[in-house]
Amino acid sequence: MGDNTLVLGHRLSEWCGLGPALEEDIALANTALDLIGQTQMWLGLAAEVEEQGRDADDLAMLRDVWDFRNLLLVERPNGDFGLTMMRSFLFDHWHHAMLSRLTASSDERVAAIAAKAVKEVSYHAERSAEMVIGLGDGTEESHRRMRAALDTLWPYTGEMFVNDDVDERLARAGIAPLPTDLRGGWEETVRDILARATLTVPEEGFAHAGGRSGARHSEHLGHMLTQMQWLQRAYPGATW
Amino acid sequence: MSNHAAQPYPGTETPDGTPRREWPLWEVFIRGQHGMSHRHVGSLHAPDAEKAMLNARDVYTRRHEGVSIWVVPSAQITASNPSNKGPLFEAADSKPYRHPTFFDIPKDVGAM
């Protein structure tokens, strides 16, 4: 959870000062801040559970590509504004479904973080849905770009719903839902909104995977981490 | 099928009828607490009312400012002309009896 919010939060922060309108710029930066705030909570909990003497900053700034456990979707480059909003839209609705379930986690700390995050994320999901509808069902040019964005990003959504051994252990302990259980609700919501955006879900069932296991990140994550981590790596322990 | 691009909102055209290249302007009103009235806090650009509402949340309510938001297309507001200031406001200057300042209000009453 923390790696997803960290990577997407950083990606959205790359828009700061570049948004297509002042209001969009503020909204993107606010969303990035929400996600980075959630990262502090998730990675703080991860560091506490790990008991290796590390903290959230260490986990964010001193791990390399292969140690990250984020979805490949969130490390996709920003592209144009439409691609960015489509990426957020596909992620936000998964994120909201996951957090809603995590509020009932058997681990109180997980439930507490989820309860705080889910309010922010329901706003993210509403905003990205409005944007996808407005742009998909907009001009010929905006529709074309949103269709291209959906075609590009759809194959990265399958990874959100694949169970691994860790997921099954967590589900048995009542800590987190099985990823496969989230698929039905997510698909229904996303397809309904895409239909209102006059966009058609690609037929092809191929799904990229490897981000959550760390086995196969795309080259984009490494580039992003060099940007994100250079200061902490050049001046270890630097604070401000 | 609705088509968002085919539904012009007030202010999406310039006075000579050509499409604007900017989103229309909206005025934002926020109610600070229950029982208070909505107060004008500023304006913003947005393509439609729903997105104006979302943008208002980002631009004006990030610090717990309110319990309710109104957005109104700026083009729908009819404003007084600054040159009419005299006839509109100054005529009351010589009529102090119109101001309810001659009553002693007990402190316990609070704001009236």
Short mmCIF file of C-alpha atoms in Angstrom, two decimals:
data_model
loop_
_atom_site.label_atom_id
_atom_site.label_comp_id
_atom_site.label_asym_id
_atom_site.label_seq_id
_atom_site.Cartn_x
_atom_site.Cartn_y
_atom_site.Cartn_z
CA MET A 1 0.00 0.00 0.00
CA GLY A 2 2.78 2.42 0.96
CA ASP A 3 4.81 1.77 -2.16
CA ASN A 4 1.77 2.41 -4.37
CA THR A 5 1.04 5.72 -2.67
CA LEU A 6 4.71 6.72 -2.67
CA VAL A 7 5.27 6.02 -6.36
CA LEU A 8 1.98 7.53 -7.55
CA GLY A 9 2.38 10.45 -5.15
CA HIS A 10 5.79 11.21 -6.62
CA ARG A 11 4.51 10.82 -10.17
CA LEU A 12 1.69 13.30 -9.50
CA SER A 13 4.11 15.71 -7.83
CA GLU A 14 6.00 15.80 -11.14
CA TRP A 15 3.06 17.84 -12.45
CA CYS A 16 3.64 20.62 -9.93
CA GLY A 17 3.83 23.88 -11.86
CA LEU A 18 2.92 22.15 -15.14
CA GLY A 19 -0.84 21.55 -14.76
CA PRO A 20 -3.05 22.57 -17.69
CA ALA A 21 -4.83 25.16 -15.49
CA LEU A 22 -4.02 26.69 -12.11
CA GLU A 23 -6.90 24.80 -10.48
CA GLU A 24 -5.76 21.47 -11.95
CA ASP A 25 -2.23 22.14 -10.80
CA ILE A 26 -3.45 22.70 -7.24
CA ALA A 27 -5.66 19.61 -7.36
CA LEU A 28 -2.83 17.40 -8.63
CA ALA A 29 -0.45 18.73 -5.98
CA ASN A 30 -3.07 18.23 -3.25
CA THR A 31 -3.63 14.65 -4.39
CA ALA A 32 0.13 14.04 -4.40
CA LEU A 33 0.34 15.39 -0.85
CA ASP A 34 -2.52 13.16 0.29
CA LEU A 35 -0.76 10.11 -1.14
CA ILE A 36 2.62 11.01 0.34
CA GLY A 37 0.94 11.55 3.72
CA GLN A 38 -0.56 8.08 3.45
CA THR A 39 2.89 6.75 2.53
CA GLN A 40 4.30 8.05 5.82
CA MET A 41 1.67 6.07 7.70
CA TRP A 42 2.00 2.83 5.72
CA LEU A 43 5.79 2.79 5.56
CA GLY A 44 5.98 3.89 9.19
CA LEU A 45 3.91 0.85 10.11
CA ALA A 46 5.99 -1.38 7.82
CA ALA A 47 9.21 -0.19 9.48
CA GLU A 48 7.72 -0.76 12.93
CA VAL A 49 6.62 -4.29 12.07
CA GLU A 50 9.94 -5.09 10.42
CA GLU A 51 11.92 -4.22 13.61
CA GLN A 52 15.15 -3.57 11.74
CA GLY A 53 15.63 -0.08 13.17
CA ARG A 54 14.55 1.59 9.94
CA ASP A 55 11.90 4.31 9.60
CA ALA A 56 9.52 5.44 6.86
CA ASP A 57 12.16 7.73 5.32
CA ASP A 58 14.68 4.89 5.11
CA LEU A 59 12.13 2.71 3.34
CA ALA A 60 11.20 5.48 0.92
CA MET A 61 14.62 6.87 0.17
CA LEU A 62 17.13 4.04 0.60
CA ARG A 63 15.55 1.07 -1.16
CA ASP A 64 16.33 0.20 -4.74
CA VAL A 65 13.99 -0.80 -7.57
CA TRP A 66 13.85 -4.53 -6.78
CA ASP A 67 12.73 -3.84 -3.19
CA PHE A 68 9.63 -1.92 -4.27
CA ARG A 69 6.27 -3.71 -4.16
CA ASN A 70 4.08 -1.29 -6.09
CA LEU A 71 1.72 -2.00 -8.97
CA LEU A 72 3.30 -1.47 -12.39
CA LEU A 73 0.38 0.85 -13.20
CA VAL A 74 1.51 3.58 -10.79
CA GLU A 75 5.06 3.72 -12.11
CA ARG A 76 3.89 4.39 -15.68
CA PRO A 77 5.17 7.81 -16.84
CA ASN A 78 2.76 10.75 -16.73
CA GLY A 79 2.34 11.25 -20.49
CA ASP A 80 -0.24 13.91 -21.30
CA PHE A 81 -2.85 15.13 -18.81
CA GLY A 82 -5.38 12.59 -20.11
CA LEU A 83 -3.02 9.67 -19.55
CA THR A 84 -2.29 10.92 -16.04
CA MET A 85 -5.99 11.19 -15.22
CA MET A 86 -6.74 7.76 -16.70
CA ARG A 87 -3.94 6.22 -14.61
CA SER A 88 -5.32 7.88 -11.48
CA PHE A 89 -8.87 6.82 -12.34
CA LEU A 90 -7.96 3.13 -12.75
CA PHE A 91 -5.88 3.19 -9.57
CA ASP A 92 -8.19 5.34 -7.41
CA HIS A 93 -11.16 2.99 -7.72
CA TRP A 94 -9.02 -0.02 -6.80
CA HIS A 95 -7.47 2.00 -3.98
CA HIS A 96 -10.87 3.00 -2.65
CA ALA A 97 -12.20 -0.57 -2.76
CA MET A 98 -9.07 -1.88 -1.02
CA LEU A 99 -9.08 0.79 1.70
CA SER A 100 -12.80 0.28 2.35
CA ARG A 101 -12.10 -3.36 3.07
CA LEU A 102 -8.99 -2.57 5.12
CA THR A 103 -11.03 -0.39 7.50
CA ALA A 104 -12.35 -3.73 8.82
CA SER A 105 -8.88 -5.25 9.14
CA SER A 106 -8.17 -7.47 12.13
CA ASP A 107 -5.00 -5.39 12.64
CA GLU A 108 -6.06 -2.19 14.40
CA ARG A 109 -3.19 -0.16 13.01
CA VAL A 110 -4.06 -1.14 9.44
CA ALA A 111 -7.73 -0.36 10.07
CA ALA A 112 -6.86 3.07 11.51
CA ILE A 113 -4.66 4.09 8.57
CA ALA A 114 -7.29 2.86 6.11
CA ALA A 115 -10.04 4.81 7.87
CA LYS A 116 -8.03 8.02 7.57
CA ALA A 117 -6.99 7.41 3.95
CA VAL A 118 -10.35 6.30 2.58
CA LYS A 119 -11.87 9.77 2.96
CA GLU A 120 -9.12 11.35 0.90
CA VAL A 121 -9.26 8.60 -1.67
CA SER A 122 -13.03 8.79 -2.19
CA TYR A 123 -12.42 12.38 -3.27
CA HIS A 124 -9.55 11.33 -5.58
CA ALA A 125 -11.82 8.70 -7.14
CA GLU A 126 -14.65 11.17 -7.66
CA ARG A 127 -12.36 13.74 -9.24
CA SER A 128 -10.58 11.36 -11.60
CA ALA A 129 -13.94 9.85 -12.65
CA GLU A 130 -15.32 13.33 -13.45
CA MET A 131 -12.21 14.08 -15.48
CA VAL A 132 -12.35 10.82 -17.41
CA ILE A 133 -16.03 11.43 -18.21
CA GLY A 134 -15.48 15.05 -19.21
CA LEU A 135 -12.49 14.30 -21.43
CA GLY A 136 -13.71 10.97 -22.85
CA ASP A 137 -17.10 12.47 -23.71
CA GLY A 138 -15.54 15.74 -24.81
CA THR A 139 -14.07 16.91 -28.09
CA GLU A 140 -12.84 14.59 -30.83
CA GLU A 141 -9.27 15.29 -29.75
CA SER A 142 -9.85 14.66 -26.03
CA HIS A 143 -11.83 11.48 -26.80
CA ARG A 144 -9.01 10.19 -29.03
CA ARG A 145 -6.43 10.83 -26.32
CA MET A 146 -8.51 9.18 -23.60
CA ARG A 147 -9.11 6.12 -25.78
CA ALA A 148 -5.37 5.86 -26.37
CA ALA A 149 -4.76 6.25 -22.62
CA LEU A 150 -7.21 3.47 -21.79
CA ASP A 151 -5.69 1.15 -24.41
CA THR A 152 -2.22 1.83 -23.02
CA LEU A 153 -3.05 1.43 -19.34
CA TRP A 154 -5.75 -1.28 -19.26
CA PRO A 155 -3.20 -4.15 -19.50
CA TYR A 156 -1.69 -2.86 -16.24
CA THR A 157 -4.91 -3.27 -14.26
CA GLY A 158 -4.89 -7.09 -14.14
CA GLU A 159 -2.05 -7.04 -11.61
CA MET A 160 -4.33 -5.46 -9.01
CA PHE A 161 -6.34 -8.66 -8.73
CA VAL A 162 -3.74 -11.44 -8.63
CA ASN A 163 -3.29 -13.28 -5.34
CA ASP A 164 0.10 -14.46 -4.11
CA ASP A 165 1.14 -16.44 -1.01
CA VAL A 166 1.40 -13.30 1.13
CA ASP A 167 -2.11 -12.21 0.14
CA GLU A 168 -3.48 -15.60 1.10
CA ARG A 169 -1.78 -15.51 4.49
CA LEU A 170 -3.07 -11.98 5.12
CA ALA A 171 -6.58 -12.98 4.11
CA ARG A 172 -6.54 -16.01 6.40
CA ALA A 173 -5.50 -13.76 9.30
CA GLY A 174 -8.29 -11.29 8.45
CA ILE A 175 -5.75 -8.52 7.89
CA ALA A 176 -6.51 -7.79 4.22
CA PRO A 177 -8.98 -8.96 1.56
CA LEU A 178 -7.91 -11.26 -1.26
CA PRO A 179 -7.11 -9.13 -4.32
CA THR A 180 -9.33 -11.36 -6.48
CA ASP A 181 -12.32 -10.45 -4.28
CA LEU A 182 -12.04 -6.79 -5.30
CA ARG A 183 -12.27 -7.41 -9.02
CA GLY A 184 -16.05 -7.65 -9.48
CA GLY A 185 -16.90 -4.40 -7.72
CA TRP A 186 -14.03 -2.52 -9.35
CA GLU A 187 -14.92 -3.67 -12.84
CA GLU A 188 -18.55 -2.76 -12.42
CA THR A 189 -17.74 0.77 -11.23
CA VAL A 190 -15.00 1.38 -13.77
CA ARG A 191 -17.00 0.04 -16.72
CA ASP A 192 -20.00 2.14 -15.77
CA ILE A 193 -17.92 5.33 -15.64
CA LEU A 194 -16.07 4.46 -18.86
CA ALA A 195 -19.42 3.94 -20.59
CA ARG A 196 -20.49 7.42 -19.48
CA ALA A 197 -17.17 8.65 -20.88
CA THR A 198 -18.09 6.94 -24.21
CA LEU A 199 -14.96 4.80 -23.91
CA THR A 200 -14.80 1.06 -24.59
CA VAL A 201 -12.74 -1.32 -22.50
CA PRO A 202 -10.19 -3.18 -24.66
CA GLU A 203 -11.14 -6.81 -25.36
CA GLU A 204 -7.66 -8.21 -25.00
CA GLY A 205 -7.14 -9.97 -21.66
CA PHE A 206 -3.34 -9.67 -21.45
CA ALA A 207 -2.10 -8.39 -18.09
CA HIS A 208 1.37 -7.16 -17.14
CA ALA A 209 2.59 -8.32 -13.74
CA GLY A 210 5.72 -8.33 -11.62
CA GLY A 211 5.50 -5.00 -9.81
CA ARG A 212 3.87 -6.24 -6.64
CA SER A 213 6.31 -9.14 -6.32
CA GLY A 214 9.26 -6.92 -7.24
CA ALA A 215 10.27 -9.49 -9.86
CA ARG A 216 9.85 -7.27 -12.89
CA HIS A 217 9.53 -3.53 -12.54
CA SER A 218 9.58 -1.40 -15.67
CA GLU A 219 12.62 0.73 -16.48
CA HIS A 220 10.56 3.79 -15.54
CA LEU A 221 10.72 3.10 -11.81
CA GLY A 222 14.52 3.25 -11.74
CA HIS A 223 14.53 6.62 -13.48
CA MET A 224 11.91 7.89 -11.07
CA LEU A 225 13.84 6.71 -8.01
CA THR A 226 17.05 8.42 -9.14
CA GLN A 227 15.07 11.67 -9.24
CA MET A 228 13.34 11.02 -5.94
CA GLN A 229 16.29 9.67 -3.97
CA TRP A 230 19.34 11.52 -5.23
CA LEU A 231 19.50 14.05 -2.40
CA GLN A 232 19.28 11.45 0.36
CA ARG A 233 21.85 9.30 -1.41
CA ALA A 234 24.26 12.18 -2.11
CA TYR A 235 23.97 13.53 1.44
CA PRO A 236 23.04 10.55 3.64
CA GLY A 237 20.98 11.52 6.67
CA ALA A 238 20.29 15.02 5.36
CA THR A 239 17.30 16.67 7.00
CA TRP A 240 15.62 20.06 6.63
CA MET B 1 -25.46 9.71 -24.99
CA SER B 2 -24.69 13.10 -23.54
CA ASN B 3 -21.87 15.01 -25.07
CA HIS B 4 -20.04 17.23 -22.67
CA ALA B 5 -18.40 19.19 -25.46
CA ALA B 6 -21.80 19.98 -27.00
CA GLN B 7 -23.25 21.54 -23.84
CA PRO B 8 -21.98 25.06 -23.55
CA TYR B 9 -22.03 26.50 -20.05
CA PRO B 10 -22.58 30.19 -19.36
CA GLY B 11 -19.41 32.09 -20.10
CA THR B 12 -17.94 29.53 -22.48
CA GLU B 13 -18.39 32.01 -25.33
CA THR B 14 -17.01 35.49 -25.68
CA PRO B 15 -19.54 38.31 -26.15
CA ASP B 16 -19.02 38.16 -29.96
CA GLY B 17 -20.00 34.47 -29.97
CA THR B 18 -16.60 32.83 -30.52
CA PRO B 19 -15.66 29.96 -28.18
CA ARG B 20 -13.41 30.89 -25.30
CA ARG B 21 -10.06 29.18 -25.06
CA GLU B 22 -10.34 29.36 -21.28
CA TRP B 23 -12.72 27.60 -18.94
CA PRO B 24 -15.49 29.87 -17.65
CA LEU B 25 -15.14 31.63 -14.33
CA TRP B 26 -17.13 30.55 -11.25
CA GLU B 27 -17.74 32.36 -7.98
CA VAL B 28 -17.32 30.25 -4.87
CA PHE B 29 -19.37 30.64 -1.68
CA ILE B 30 -18.62 28.71 1.48
CA ARG B 31 -20.67 28.32 4.64
CA GLY B 32 -18.34 28.23 7.62
CA GLN B 33 -20.72 26.67 10.15
CA HIS B 34 -24.28 25.46 10.33
CA GLY B 35 -26.63 28.38 10.78
CA MET B 36 -24.33 30.91 9.12
CA SER B 37 -24.85 32.19 5.60
CA HIS B 38 -22.65 31.30 2.64
CA ARG B 39 -19.91 33.86 2.10
CA HIS B 40 -18.06 34.67 -1.06
CA VAL B 41 -14.49 33.41 -0.80
CA GLY B 42 -13.16 33.86 -4.33
CA SER B 43 -13.40 32.59 -7.86
CA LEU B 44 -11.90 29.89 -10.05
CA HIS B 45 -11.99 28.44 -13.56
CA ALA B 46 -13.67 25.11 -14.32
CA PRO B 47 -15.28 23.46 -17.37
CA ASP B 48 -18.59 22.71 -15.64
CA ALA B 49 -20.43 22.99 -12.33
CA GLU B 50 -19.37 19.58 -10.99
CA LYS B 51 -15.71 20.28 -11.63
CA ALA B 52 -16.07 23.79 -10.24
CA MET B 53 -17.28 22.17 -7.03
CA LEU B 54 -14.31 19.78 -6.97
CA ASN B 55 -11.87 22.59 -7.72
CA ALA B 56 -13.43 24.70 -4.96
CA ARG B 57 -12.69 21.88 -2.56
CA ASP B 58 -9.03 21.93 -3.61
CA VAL B 59 -8.57 25.68 -3.80
CA TYR B 60 -10.69 26.90 -0.87
CA THR B 61 -11.44 24.14 1.65
CA ARG B 62 -8.17 22.40 2.35
CA ARG B 63 -8.00 23.88 5.85
CA HIS B 64 -11.35 22.84 7.27
CA GLU B 65 -13.06 26.04 6.21
CA GLY B 66 -16.62 24.96 5.80
CA VAL B 67 -19.59 22.68 5.83
CA SER B 68 -21.12 23.64 2.48
CA ILE B 69 -20.01 25.00 -0.90
CA TRP B 70 -21.95 26.88 -3.56
CA VAL B 71 -20.58 27.62 -7.01
CA VAL B 72 -22.23 30.11 -9.37
CA PRO B 73 -21.20 30.96 -12.94
CA SER B 74 -19.69 34.45 -12.73
CA ALA B 75 -21.55 35.37 -15.91
CA GLN B 76 -24.84 34.85 -14.04
CA ILE B 77 -24.05 37.58 -11.54
CA THR B 78 -25.41 41.04 -12.30
CA ALA B 79 -23.19 43.56 -10.57
CA SER B 80 -23.73 47.20 -9.73
CA ASN B 81 -21.80 49.72 -11.74
CA PRO B 82 -19.02 51.46 -9.78
CA SER B 83 -20.19 54.82 -11.20
CA ASN B 84 -23.58 54.28 -9.49
CA LYS B 85 -21.95 54.31 -6.07
CA GLY B 86 -23.43 57.71 -5.23
CA PRO B 87 -27.10 57.01 -5.91
CA LEU B 88 -26.89 53.51 -4.45
CA PHE B 89 -25.09 54.10 -1.19
CA GLU B 90 -24.41 57.71 -0.33
CA ALA B 91 -28.06 58.79 -0.14
CA ALA B 92 -28.30 57.09 3.28
CA ASP B 93 -25.41 59.08 4.77
CA SER B 94 -27.62 61.92 6.03
CA LYS B 95 -30.21 59.59 7.60
CA PRO B 96 -28.66 58.37 10.84
CA TYR B 97 -32.11 57.39 12.13
CA ARG B 98 -32.04 54.46 9.70
CA HIS B 99 -29.17 52.91 11.64
CA PRO B 100 -30.18 50.83 14.65
CA THR B 101 -27.45 52.33 16.81
CA PHE B 102 -29.64 53.97 19.46
CA PHE B 103 -30.42 50.84 21.42
CA ASP B 104 -28.47 49.38 24.33
CA ILE B 105 -28.19 45.68 23.74
CA PRO B 106 -27.37 43.52 26.77
CA LYS B 107 -24.08 41.61 26.40
CA ASP B 108 -25.86 38.29 26.96
CA VAL B 109 -27.73 38.69 23.69
CA GLY B 110 -24.50 38.19 21.74
CA ALA B 111 -24.19 38.97 18.03
CA MET B 112 -27.41 40.25 16.43
#
